[in-house]
Short mmCIF file of C-alpha atoms in Angstrom, two decimals:
data_model
loop_
_atom_site.label_atom_id
_atom_site.label_comp_id
_atom_site.label_asym_id
_atom_site.label_seq_id
_atom_site.Cartn_x
_atom_site.Cartn_y
_atom_site.Cartn_z
CA MET A 1 -106.13 75.28 55.30
CA GLU A 2 -108.78 76.03 52.77
CA VAL A 3 -109.75 73.40 50.27
CA ILE A 4 -109.17 74.19 46.62
CA LYS A 5 -111.76 72.67 44.36
CA ILE A 6 -111.89 74.02 40.84
CA ALA A 7 -114.32 72.58 38.30
CA GLY A 8 -112.81 71.80 34.92
CA THR A 9 -113.74 73.69 31.77
CA ASP A 10 -112.77 73.17 28.14
CA ASP A 11 -109.58 75.15 28.70
CA THR A 12 -108.80 74.81 32.40
CA PRO A 13 -108.26 71.64 34.42
CA GLN A 14 -110.21 70.32 37.34
CA VAL A 15 -108.18 70.75 40.52
CA THR A 16 -108.70 69.19 43.95
CA LEU A 17 -106.38 70.13 46.80
CA ASP A 18 -107.35 69.28 50.35
CA ALA A 19 -104.82 69.30 53.17
CA LYS A 20 -106.91 66.77 55.10
CA THR A 21 -106.75 64.00 52.53
CA PRO A 22 -103.55 62.72 51.04
CA PHE A 23 -105.17 62.73 47.63
CA MET A 24 -104.65 65.62 45.25
CA GLU A 25 -105.56 65.80 41.63
CA ILE A 26 -105.28 67.92 38.54
CA SER A 27 -107.13 66.59 35.52
CA GLY A 28 -108.56 67.51 32.14
CA ARG A 29 -107.34 70.17 29.75
CA SER A 30 -104.97 72.99 30.49
CA LEU A 31 -104.65 75.92 28.14
CA PRO A 32 -105.80 78.82 30.31
CA GLU A 33 -105.93 82.29 28.84
CA ASP A 34 -103.64 83.44 31.65
CA VAL A 35 -101.57 80.49 32.90
CA VAL A 36 -99.94 82.43 35.72
CA ALA A 37 -103.25 83.66 37.11
CA PHE A 38 -104.66 80.15 36.98
CA TYR A 39 -101.73 78.34 38.59
CA ASP A 40 -100.73 80.98 41.12
CA PRO A 41 -103.31 80.03 43.78
CA ILE A 42 -102.36 76.37 43.36
CA LEU A 43 -98.66 77.06 43.86
CA THR A 44 -99.37 79.33 46.82
CA TRP A 45 -101.54 76.61 48.36
CA LEU A 46 -98.73 74.08 47.93
CA ASP A 47 -96.25 76.45 49.57
CA GLU A 48 -98.52 76.65 52.57
CA TYR A 49 -99.16 72.92 52.55
CA ALA A 50 -95.40 72.25 52.42
CA GLU A 51 -95.02 73.84 55.85
CA LYS A 52 -97.19 71.14 57.44
CA PRO A 53 -97.65 68.32 54.97
CA LEU A 54 -99.37 65.02 55.70
CA PRO A 55 -97.01 62.10 56.28
CA LYS A 56 -97.89 60.91 52.80
CA THR A 57 -98.97 62.98 49.80
CA VAL A 58 -100.27 61.42 46.60
CA PHE A 59 -100.55 63.83 43.71
CA ASN A 60 -102.45 62.66 40.63
CA PHE A 61 -101.94 64.21 37.23
CA LYS A 62 -104.60 63.05 34.81
CA LEU A 63 -104.37 65.47 31.95
CA GLU A 64 -105.81 65.03 28.49
CA TYR A 65 -103.99 67.99 27.07
CA PHE A 66 -101.78 70.83 28.20
CA ASN A 67 -100.12 73.60 26.23
CA THR A 68 -96.45 74.53 26.51
CA ALA A 69 -97.14 77.49 28.79
CA SER A 70 -98.90 75.11 31.21
CA SER A 71 -96.04 72.61 31.02
CA LYS A 72 -93.77 75.09 32.74
CA LEU A 73 -96.27 75.60 35.57
CA LEU A 74 -96.81 71.85 35.94
CA LEU A 75 -93.07 71.59 36.48
CA ASP A 76 -93.35 74.24 39.20
CA ILE A 77 -95.96 72.06 40.96
CA LEU A 78 -93.67 69.04 40.71
CA LEU A 79 -90.73 71.02 42.07
CA LYS A 80 -92.81 71.93 45.13
CA LEU A 81 -93.63 68.25 45.63
CA GLU A 82 -89.92 67.52 45.32
CA ASP A 83 -89.27 70.01 48.15
CA ILE A 84 -91.77 68.19 50.38
CA HIS A 85 -90.06 64.92 49.53
CA ASP A 86 -86.64 66.46 50.31
CA ASP A 87 -87.97 67.40 53.73
CA GLY A 88 -88.36 63.71 54.46
CA LYS A 89 -92.08 63.31 53.84
CA GLU A 90 -93.47 60.58 51.66
CA VAL A 91 -94.60 61.84 48.25
CA LEU A 92 -95.92 59.91 45.29
CA VAL A 93 -96.67 61.43 41.90
CA ARG A 94 -99.05 59.39 39.78
CA TRP A 95 -99.01 60.39 36.12
CA HIS A 96 -102.09 59.05 34.33
CA PHE A 97 -102.15 58.85 30.55
CA PRO A 98 -104.55 57.33 28.00
CA ASP A 99 -103.03 54.06 26.80
CA ASP A 100 -103.04 55.29 23.18
CA ASP A 101 -101.36 58.61 23.94
CA GLU A 102 -97.61 58.21 23.55
CA ASP A 103 -97.00 61.95 23.80
CA MET A 104 -98.68 62.17 27.21
CA GLU A 105 -96.78 59.11 28.38
CA GLU A 106 -93.50 60.64 27.22
CA ALA A 107 -94.34 63.95 28.91
CA GLY A 108 -94.62 62.01 32.17
CA GLU A 109 -91.28 60.31 31.57
CA GLU A 110 -89.64 63.67 31.00
CA TYR A 111 -91.00 65.17 34.19
CA ALA A 112 -89.85 62.05 36.04
CA ASP A 113 -86.34 62.68 34.66
CA ILE A 114 -86.30 66.30 35.76
CA VAL A 115 -87.67 66.05 39.29
CA GLU A 116 -86.39 63.74 41.96
CA VAL A 117 -89.57 62.43 43.46
CA PRO A 118 -91.18 58.95 43.40
CA PHE A 119 -93.08 58.88 40.13
CA GLU A 120 -95.54 56.31 38.89
CA GLN A 121 -96.88 56.07 35.34
CA VAL A 122 -100.46 54.82 35.14
CA SER A 123 -102.13 54.05 31.82
CA TYR A 124 -105.88 54.00 31.42
CA SER A 125 -108.15 53.27 28.49
CA ILE A 126 -110.87 55.54 27.19
CA ASP A 127 -113.77 54.03 25.27
CA MET B 1 -106.50 99.94 2.91
CA ALA B 2 -105.86 103.33 1.38
CA GLU B 3 -107.54 102.41 -1.89
CA LYS B 4 -111.13 103.37 -2.33
CA PHE B 5 -113.50 100.43 -1.84
CA ASP B 6 -114.62 99.25 -5.24
CA LYS B 7 -117.65 96.98 -5.09
CA GLN B 8 -117.17 95.33 -8.46
CA SER B 9 -113.52 94.49 -7.93
CA SER B 10 -114.42 93.33 -4.44
CA LEU B 11 -116.81 90.77 -5.94
CA ASP B 12 -114.10 89.62 -8.33
CA PHE B 13 -111.67 89.41 -5.47
CA VAL B 14 -113.99 87.22 -3.41
CA TYR B 15 -114.41 84.74 -6.25
CA ASP B 16 -110.70 84.79 -6.98
CA PHE B 17 -110.01 84.23 -3.31
CA TYR B 18 -112.50 81.37 -3.17
CA VAL B 19 -110.92 79.67 -6.18
CA LYS B 20 -107.45 80.04 -4.71
CA MET B 21 -108.58 78.63 -1.39
CA LYS B 22 -110.14 75.61 -3.10
CA LYS B 23 -107.09 75.09 -5.29
CA ASN B 24 -104.81 75.09 -2.26
CA ASN B 25 -107.17 72.94 -0.16
CA ILE B 26 -107.47 75.71 2.39
CA ASN B 27 -110.43 75.15 4.66
CA LEU B 28 -109.83 77.86 7.18
CA ALA B 29 -108.46 81.34 6.58
CA TYR B 30 -108.48 84.18 9.06
CA GLU B 31 -106.80 87.52 9.43
CA GLY B 32 -107.12 89.59 12.55
CA GLU B 33 -106.57 89.65 16.25
CA ILE B 34 -105.80 86.27 17.79
CA THR B 35 -107.62 86.18 21.10
CA HIS B 36 -108.14 83.30 23.46
CA GLN B 37 -111.74 83.04 22.22
CA ILE B 38 -110.55 82.78 18.61
CA THR B 39 -108.08 80.07 19.60
CA LYS B 40 -110.82 78.10 21.30
CA ALA B 41 -113.23 78.56 18.40
CA PHE B 42 -110.73 77.42 15.73
CA THR B 43 -109.46 74.44 17.69
CA SER B 44 -112.94 73.21 18.48
CA LEU B 45 -113.99 73.69 14.85
CA ALA B 46 -110.97 71.65 13.75
CA GLU B 47 -111.71 68.95 16.33
CA ASN B 48 -115.28 68.59 15.08
CA ASN B 49 -114.15 68.39 11.46
CA MET B 50 -111.44 65.83 12.23
CA THR B 51 -113.91 63.69 14.16
CA LEU B 52 -116.26 63.78 11.15
CA GLU B 53 -113.34 62.81 8.91
CA ASN B 54 -112.46 59.92 11.22
CA ASP B 55 -108.88 61.07 11.63
CA PRO B 56 -107.07 58.90 14.22
CA SER B 57 -107.05 60.43 17.68
CA SER B 58 -103.24 60.73 17.62
CA VAL B 59 -103.52 62.91 14.49
CA GLN B 60 -106.32 64.97 16.05
CA LYS B 61 -104.25 65.60 19.15
CA LYS B 62 -101.22 66.67 17.13
CA VAL B 63 -103.25 69.09 15.02
CA PHE B 64 -104.82 70.49 18.18
CA HIS B 65 -101.40 70.94 19.79
CA VAL B 66 -99.90 72.64 16.75
CA MET B 67 -102.90 74.95 16.27
CA VAL B 68 -102.83 76.07 19.90
CA GLU B 69 -99.09 76.75 19.89
CA CYS B 70 -99.21 78.59 16.54
CA LEU B 71 -102.15 80.75 17.57
CA GLN B 72 -100.59 81.53 20.93
CA ASN B 73 -97.33 82.46 19.22
CA ILE B 74 -99.19 85.14 17.32
CA SER B 75 -101.21 86.36 20.27
CA LYS B 76 -98.10 86.61 22.44
CA HIS B 77 -95.38 87.62 20.02
CA ALA B 78 -96.77 89.30 16.95
CA GLU B 79 -95.91 92.95 16.72
CA VAL B 80 -98.87 95.14 17.47
CA ARG B 81 -99.09 98.83 17.25
CA ILE B 82 -99.95 99.80 20.77
CA ASN B 83 -100.65 103.24 22.09
CA GLU B 84 -99.39 104.23 25.51
CA THR B 85 -102.20 102.75 27.54
CA THR B 86 -103.62 99.77 25.77
CA THR B 87 -102.12 96.51 24.70
CA THR B 88 -103.99 94.22 22.39
CA ASP B 89 -103.58 90.62 21.42
CA GLY B 90 -101.27 90.10 18.49
CA ARG B 91 -102.74 89.78 15.06
CA GLY B 92 -101.84 87.86 11.99
CA ILE B 93 -103.04 85.48 9.35
CA PHE B 94 -103.96 81.89 10.11
CA LEU B 95 -104.57 79.18 7.51
CA VAL B 96 -105.37 75.50 7.75
CA SER B 97 -105.19 73.33 4.66
CA LYS B 98 -105.84 69.65 4.29
CA ASP B 99 -105.40 66.99 1.66
CA ASP B 100 -105.45 63.18 1.83
CA GLU B 101 -101.94 63.06 3.23
CA GLU B 102 -101.55 65.87 5.70
CA TYR B 103 -102.74 68.95 7.52
CA ASN B 104 -100.79 72.17 7.07
CA ILE B 105 -101.11 74.92 9.61
CA THR B 106 -99.70 78.26 8.51
CA THR B 107 -99.34 81.50 10.38
CA GLY B 108 -98.09 84.86 9.19
CA ASN B 109 -97.46 87.93 11.30
CA LEU B 110 -95.47 91.12 11.53
CA ILE B 111 -92.34 91.18 13.62
CA LYS B 112 -89.73 93.84 14.17
CA SER B 113 -86.83 93.37 11.75
CA ASP B 114 -84.32 93.46 14.57
CA LYS B 115 -85.85 90.27 15.94
CA VAL B 116 -85.46 88.32 12.70
CA ASN B 117 -81.92 87.09 13.25
CA GLY B 118 -82.59 85.78 16.74
CA LEU B 119 -85.74 84.00 15.63
CA ARG B 120 -84.05 82.56 12.53
CA LYS B 121 -81.22 81.16 14.66
CA MET B 122 -83.69 79.60 17.07
CA LEU B 123 -85.62 77.93 14.23
CA GLU B 124 -82.43 76.73 12.49
CA ASN B 125 -81.25 75.24 15.73
CA ILE B 126 -84.53 73.38 16.21
CA ASN B 127 -84.43 72.05 12.64
CA ASN B 128 -80.90 70.76 13.12
CA LEU B 129 -81.83 68.61 16.11
CA ASP B 130 -82.93 64.99 16.05
CA PRO B 131 -85.80 63.81 18.30
CA GLU B 132 -83.46 63.15 21.23
CA GLY B 133 -81.86 66.59 20.84
CA LEU B 134 -85.29 68.23 20.74
CA LYS B 135 -86.29 66.38 23.88
CA GLN B 136 -83.19 67.61 25.70
CA LEU B 137 -83.74 71.17 24.51
CA TYR B 138 -87.37 71.05 25.66
CA LYS B 139 -86.38 69.82 29.09
CA GLN B 140 -83.63 72.39 29.40
CA GLN B 141 -85.93 75.23 28.36
CA MET B 142 -88.62 74.06 30.76
CA ARG B 143 -86.13 74.01 33.64
CA GLU B 144 -84.22 77.17 32.85
CA GLY B 145 -86.63 79.27 30.84
CA ARG B 146 -88.81 81.88 32.42
CA LEU B 147 -92.34 82.75 31.50
CA SER B 148 -92.54 85.99 29.58
CA PRO B 149 -94.88 88.67 30.93
CA LYS B 150 -97.44 87.45 28.39
CA GLY B 151 -97.12 83.86 29.54
CA GLY B 152 -94.89 82.48 26.78
CA ALA B 153 -92.60 79.66 27.86
CA GLY B 154 -90.27 79.66 24.82
CA LEU B 155 -91.34 76.08 24.17
CA GLY B 156 -93.85 76.44 21.35
CA PHE B 157 -91.58 75.89 18.33
CA ILE B 158 -89.76 73.00 20.00
CA ASP B 159 -93.10 71.42 20.85
CA ILE B 160 -94.37 71.81 17.28
CA ALA B 161 -91.21 70.18 15.89
CA ARG B 162 -91.51 67.32 18.36
CA LYS B 163 -95.22 66.69 17.92
CA THR B 164 -95.15 66.79 14.12
CA GLY B 165 -91.82 65.03 13.62
CA GLU B 166 -91.30 67.36 10.67
CA LYS B 167 -88.94 70.25 10.01
CA LEU B 168 -90.38 73.71 10.53
CA VAL B 169 -90.85 75.54 7.23
CA TYR B 170 -90.58 79.29 7.53
CA SER B 171 -89.62 82.50 5.80
CA PHE B 172 -89.02 86.13 6.61
CA LEU B 173 -90.04 88.87 4.24
CA GLU B 174 -88.62 92.29 4.82
CA ILE B 175 -91.35 94.90 4.48
CA ASP B 176 -89.24 97.91 5.37
CA GLU B 177 -86.25 98.58 7.58
CA GLU B 178 -88.26 98.22 10.74
CA ASN B 179 -90.80 95.55 9.93
CA SER B 180 -90.72 92.03 8.58
CA PHE B 181 -93.35 89.42 7.90
CA PHE B 182 -92.80 85.99 9.42
CA VAL B 183 -94.47 82.94 7.90
CA LEU B 184 -94.40 79.49 9.48
CA THR B 185 -95.94 76.29 8.16
CA SER B 186 -96.26 73.16 10.27
CA THR B 187 -97.26 69.84 8.81
CA VAL B 188 -99.10 67.01 10.54
CA SER B 189 -99.28 63.73 8.64
CA ARG B 190 -102.76 62.18 8.56
CA LYS B 191 -101.26 58.70 8.66
CA ASN B 192 -101.48 57.19 12.08
CA ASN B 193 -97.88 56.52 13.04
CA LEU B 194 -98.61 54.65 16.25
CA ILE B 195 -96.89 51.30 16.07
CA SER B 196 -99.61 49.63 18.08
CA GLU B 197 -102.31 50.28 15.48
#
């Protein structure tokens, strides 16, 4: 499988997806001009990955900001991870949030409520 | 538009406009097409200003959120006169005002009159919900809602109400049978309401 490595910009997140390492990440800011066009390749990649996933997948979300249109697509990513988990593979979602950002922390809690997948909240400090 | 351009009255208008902006603490006013580039330019301008003003980061984030959602509402939903082949981004008016207490972000745009009732009901519903109700509605809409062809998730107003903790203030002005003008003002308090600080 090809590796997806997208550099972050001021309106699109950095994305790392590599089927050879159990470490996947989406970080930074997400308010793309065209959310569907941005997230489509990521969702397609996950579909393909779901056919032959690693025994353990760790997916890191480390977002500073995302708009409401992106929030829907982030849920789509989480639902794909839920599918992999349902198939009996180990999946861990790690939701990173700045320790002073209650809204980002709450966003993580809400996703954890919606999807049934092991979910870990991780706070970090920015100075 | 139809009136002949009169230079003298234009000068008077500019000064009048300036005075009104100052009086209402308006520090950004724009009318036109709301593109992605405009959204990025206004939000980054606001971020720079808020950093200079030493607004707490929680306030800065809320203003950023509200500005993005308001601007995207216009670019995705405002009525635009389109010819057969081209679509354009929506257009409208966008104002940001600021005093010692709060930021106010106001948008105004044309909508079709037949959409007024649906929109009014949606906004009334949001204003009648408490934070827990808004949270449930957001989750429900995220799960069940579908992205519109223009990429709208139907979450913007709910998000604004949640992030600001304030009621949405809005009005509809009927222009003619077909068209109405929709105005929405969102308020972000400049007081840091984080308990930890």
